[in-house]
C-alpha cells in the first residue's frame, strides 16, 4: 500500500499547461474533491477546511477578477506577462478555492484556552493537508493541477461574487484540468540535508 502511495506522490506535480477537458464527468470530479477534503485530518477533528469549487464560466470569472485586481497593482510594462500567466490559469477546467473557517478556529480557542495560540497554526496544517489530499486525488485520475496564492488580494471580490461567509479565510487556489504538457524534471536536495535518523 505504501508503495502505491509513494508512486502517486511522485506522479503529483505542478502542471502549468492545463486544458479545459476532464477525463471524468464534472460531478465525479466534484465528488472526488469533496471526498478528499472530507477525509483530510484536522486538529481535534475540527474539520475547519472549506472549499469553493469553480467550473467552466465561474472558474473563468475568478481569474478575470484576479486579473482586474492585479492590473491595479502591477506596472503597465510588466502586466503583459502577468496577464499571460493568468490566461493560462483560466484555460484550465476549474479551480478549487481553499478556505479555513475562522469561526471554528476561534471556537476551539475559547473551548481550549491553553492551546489558543496553536489553533491558527493547526488550521494552516489542516488546509495544507486538504490541498495535498485534493492534489493527490486529482493526480490519481490523470488530472493536472497547480496551486496559487492570490489571497488576500482577491478575498473581498470572492466573498461578494460567491456569497462566501465572512468567517471563511481564503488560503489558496488550485487550478485543475487536462495535462497539456508535462512538468519538467524535478530535482531533490541530498537526503543528508533533510533527514536525521536516530536508532
Short mmCIF file of C-alpha atoms in Angstrom, two decimals:
data_model
loop_
_atom_site.label_atom_id
_atom_site.label_comp_id
_atom_site.label_asym_id
_atom_site.label_seq_id
_atom_site.Cartn_x
_atom_site.Cartn_y
_atom_site.Cartn_z
CA UNK A 1 0.00 0.00 0.00
CA UNK A 2 2.75 2.48 0.86
CA UNK A 3 4.46 1.75 -2.45
CA UNK A 4 1.25 2.74 -4.26
CA UNK A 5 1.04 5.95 -2.24
CA UNK A 6 4.67 6.84 -2.96
CA UNK A 7 4.13 6.27 -6.68
CA UNK A 8 1.12 8.58 -6.55
CA UNK A 9 3.10 11.18 -4.59
CA UNK A 10 5.75 11.10 -7.34
CA UNK A 11 3.03 11.43 -10.01
CA UNK A 12 1.64 14.58 -8.36
CA UNK A 13 3.40 17.54 -9.94
CA UNK A 14 2.83 21.22 -10.54
CA UNK A 15 1.33 21.35 -14.03
CA UNK A 16 1.01 24.79 -15.60
CA UNK A 17 -0.12 23.78 -19.10
CA UNK A 18 -3.72 22.83 -18.36
CA UNK A 19 -6.65 22.40 -20.73
CA UNK A 20 -10.43 22.55 -20.24
CA UNK A 21 -11.25 18.88 -20.75
CA UNK A 22 -11.50 16.35 -17.93
CA UNK A 23 -11.24 12.56 -18.05
CA UNK A 24 -14.22 12.34 -15.66
CA UNK A 25 -17.65 13.91 -15.58
CA UNK A 26 -17.76 17.18 -13.64
CA UNK A 27 -19.94 15.63 -10.93
CA UNK A 28 -17.33 12.89 -10.42
CA UNK A 29 -14.58 15.50 -10.07
CA UNK A 30 -16.70 17.44 -7.56
CA UNK A 31 -17.27 14.23 -5.58
CA UNK A 32 -13.54 13.44 -5.71
CA UNK A 33 -12.65 16.87 -4.30
CA UNK A 34 -15.31 16.72 -1.60
CA UNK A 35 -14.22 13.23 -0.50
CA UNK A 36 -10.54 14.23 -0.33
CA UNK A 37 -11.30 17.26 1.84
CA UNK A 38 -13.83 15.42 3.99
CA UNK A 39 -11.26 12.73 4.84
CA UNK A 40 -8.31 15.08 5.39
CA UNK A 41 -7.28 15.07 9.06
CA UNK A 42 -7.55 18.18 11.21
CA UNK A 43 -6.61 19.09 14.79
CA UNK A 44 -9.26 17.98 17.29
CA UNK A 45 -11.24 16.75 14.24
CA UNK A 46 -12.17 20.41 13.82
CA UNK A 47 -12.93 20.00 10.09
CA UNK A 48 -12.15 23.69 9.57
CA UNK A 49 -11.37 23.37 5.84
CA UNK A 50 -13.89 24.79 3.38
CA UNK A 51 -13.86 24.89 -0.42
CA UNK A 52 -15.40 26.73 -3.33
CA UNK A 53 -15.31 24.54 -6.46
CA UNK A 54 -15.49 26.55 -9.68
CA UNK A 55 -16.02 25.07 -13.14
CA UNK A 56 -16.48 26.49 -16.63
CA UNK A 57 -17.51 30.14 -16.74
CA UNK A 58 -17.42 30.51 -12.94
CA UNK A 59 -13.79 29.37 -12.99
CA UNK A 60 -13.01 31.92 -15.72
CA UNK A 61 -14.84 34.58 -13.73
CA UNK A 62 -12.48 34.02 -10.79
CA UNK A 63 -9.40 34.51 -12.96
CA UNK A 64 -10.95 37.63 -14.53
CA UNK A 65 -11.46 39.07 -11.03
CA UNK A 66 -7.86 38.22 -10.20
CA UNK A 67 -6.63 39.85 -13.41
CA UNK A 68 -8.60 43.01 -12.62
CA UNK A 69 -7.06 43.25 -9.15
CA UNK A 70 -3.54 42.67 -10.42
CA UNK A 71 -3.95 45.23 -13.21
CA UNK A 72 -4.40 47.87 -10.49
CA UNK A 73 -1.12 46.89 -8.85
CA UNK A 74 1.30 45.60 -11.49
CA UNK A 75 3.28 48.11 -13.53
CA UNK A 76 1.82 48.56 -17.02
CA UNK A 77 5.06 47.47 -18.73
CA UNK A 78 5.08 44.22 -16.71
CA UNK A 79 1.38 43.42 -16.92
CA UNK A 80 1.54 41.55 -20.25
CA UNK A 81 3.48 38.70 -18.61
CA UNK A 82 1.08 38.64 -15.65
CA UNK A 83 -1.93 38.60 -17.97
CA UNK A 84 -0.45 35.71 -19.97
CA UNK A 85 0.10 33.71 -16.78
CA UNK A 86 -3.47 34.33 -15.62
CA UNK A 87 -4.83 33.38 -19.05
CA UNK A 88 -3.05 30.05 -18.63
CA UNK A 89 -4.85 29.51 -15.32
CA UNK A 90 -8.19 30.47 -16.88
CA UNK A 91 -7.62 27.91 -19.67
CA UNK A 92 -7.94 25.06 -17.15
CA UNK A 93 -11.21 23.22 -16.47
CA UNK A 94 -11.75 24.54 -12.97
CA UNK A 95 -10.42 25.79 -9.68
CA UNK A 96 -10.74 24.84 -6.04
CA UNK A 97 -10.52 27.76 -3.65
CA UNK A 98 -9.46 26.58 -0.21
CA UNK A 99 -10.62 28.39 2.92
CA UNK A 100 -10.30 27.91 6.67
CA UNK A 101 -13.33 28.76 8.79
CA UNK A 102 -12.12 31.19 11.43
CA UNK A 103 -15.30 30.70 13.44
CA UNK A 104 -14.20 27.10 14.03
CA UNK A 105 -10.70 28.26 14.99
CA UNK A 106 -11.93 30.89 17.45
CA UNK A 107 -14.44 28.43 18.92
CA UNK A 108 -11.62 26.00 19.66
CA UNK A 109 -9.54 28.80 21.17
CA UNK A 110 -12.38 29.58 23.56
CA UNK A 111 -13.04 25.93 24.34
CA UNK A 112 -9.37 25.05 24.93
CA UNK A 113 -7.64 28.29 26.08
CA UNK A 114 -4.36 26.54 26.96
CA UNK A 115 -3.93 25.74 23.24
CA UNK A 116 -5.32 29.06 21.96
CA UNK A 117 -2.08 30.16 20.26
CA UNK A 118 -1.78 26.83 18.46
CA UNK A 119 -5.18 26.64 16.78
CA UNK A 120 -4.39 29.17 14.00
CA UNK A 121 -1.20 27.20 13.26
CA UNK A 122 -3.07 23.88 13.29
CA UNK A 123 -5.66 25.42 10.98
CA UNK A 124 -2.87 26.11 8.49
CA UNK A 125 -1.81 22.47 8.81
CA UNK A 126 -5.40 21.43 8.05
CA UNK A 127 -5.61 23.47 4.87
CA UNK A 128 -2.22 22.21 3.70
CA UNK A 129 -3.29 18.61 4.21
CA UNK A 130 -6.62 19.25 2.44
CA UNK A 131 -4.82 20.84 -0.51
CA UNK A 132 -2.40 17.94 -0.78
CA UNK A 133 -5.20 15.39 -0.49
CA UNK A 134 -7.11 17.03 -3.36
CA UNK A 135 -3.94 17.29 -5.45
CA UNK A 136 -3.21 13.59 -4.97
CA UNK A 137 -6.81 12.63 -5.75
CA UNK A 138 -6.70 14.63 -8.98
CA UNK A 139 -3.29 13.20 -9.93
CA UNK A 140 -4.57 9.66 -9.41
CA UNK A 141 -7.22 10.31 -12.08
CA UNK A 142 -4.74 11.87 -14.50
CA UNK A 143 -5.90 15.43 -13.86
CA UNK A 144 -3.18 18.06 -13.68
CA UNK A 145 -3.13 20.88 -11.12
CA UNK A 146 -1.16 23.83 -9.82
CA UNK A 147 -1.51 25.79 -6.59
CA UNK A 148 -1.63 29.59 -6.42
CA UNK A 149 -1.89 32.21 -3.66
CA UNK A 150 -3.61 35.42 -4.73
CA UNK A 151 -5.16 35.92 -1.33
CA UNK A 152 -5.74 38.37 0.33
CA UNK A 153 -5.75 40.42 -2.89
CA UNK A 154 -8.94 38.75 -4.18
CA UNK A 155 -10.66 37.95 -0.90
CA UNK A 156 -13.26 40.70 -0.99
CA UNK A 157 -14.18 40.06 -4.64
CA UNK A 158 -14.53 36.33 -4.00
CA UNK A 159 -16.68 36.90 -0.94
CA UNK A 160 -19.04 39.15 -2.89
CA UNK A 161 -19.16 37.10 -6.10
CA UNK A 162 -19.95 33.76 -4.47
CA UNK A 163 -21.57 34.84 -1.20
CA UNK A 164 -18.76 33.39 0.91
CA UNK A 165 -19.35 33.52 4.69
CA UNK A 166 -17.32 36.25 6.40
CA UNK A 167 -15.64 33.69 8.67
CA UNK A 168 -14.10 31.81 5.72
CA UNK A 169 -10.47 32.88 5.20
CA UNK A 170 -9.08 32.23 1.72
CA UNK A 171 -5.80 30.31 1.83
CA UNK A 172 -5.03 29.03 -1.71
CA UNK A 173 -6.37 28.48 -5.21
CA UNK A 174 -5.82 25.24 -7.14
CA UNK A 175 -6.36 25.08 -10.90
CA UNK A 176 -7.09 21.72 -12.46
CA UNK A 177 -7.63 20.31 -15.93
CA UNK A 178 -6.22 18.26 -18.77
CA UNK A 179 -2.45 17.91 -18.79
CA UNK A 180 -1.43 19.70 -22.00
CA UNK A 181 2.32 19.43 -21.27
CA UNK A 182 4.08 17.51 -18.51
CA UNK A 183 6.05 19.07 -15.68
CA UNK A 184 9.79 19.32 -16.11
CA UNK A 185 12.29 17.15 -14.26
CA UNK A 186 12.23 17.50 -10.51
CA UNK A 187 15.46 17.73 -8.55
CA UNK A 188 15.94 16.82 -4.92
CA UNK A 189 18.40 18.11 -2.35
CA UNK A 190 20.50 15.37 -0.69
CA UNK A 191 18.73 13.32 1.97
CA UNK A 192 21.61 14.09 4.33
CA UNK A 193 20.45 17.73 4.40
CA UNK A 194 16.82 16.87 5.15
CA UNK A 195 16.66 13.86 7.39
CA UNK A 196 18.11 12.77 10.71
CA UNK A 197 17.53 9.15 11.68
CA UNK A 198 18.16 8.05 15.25
CA UNK A 199 18.01 4.36 16.29
#
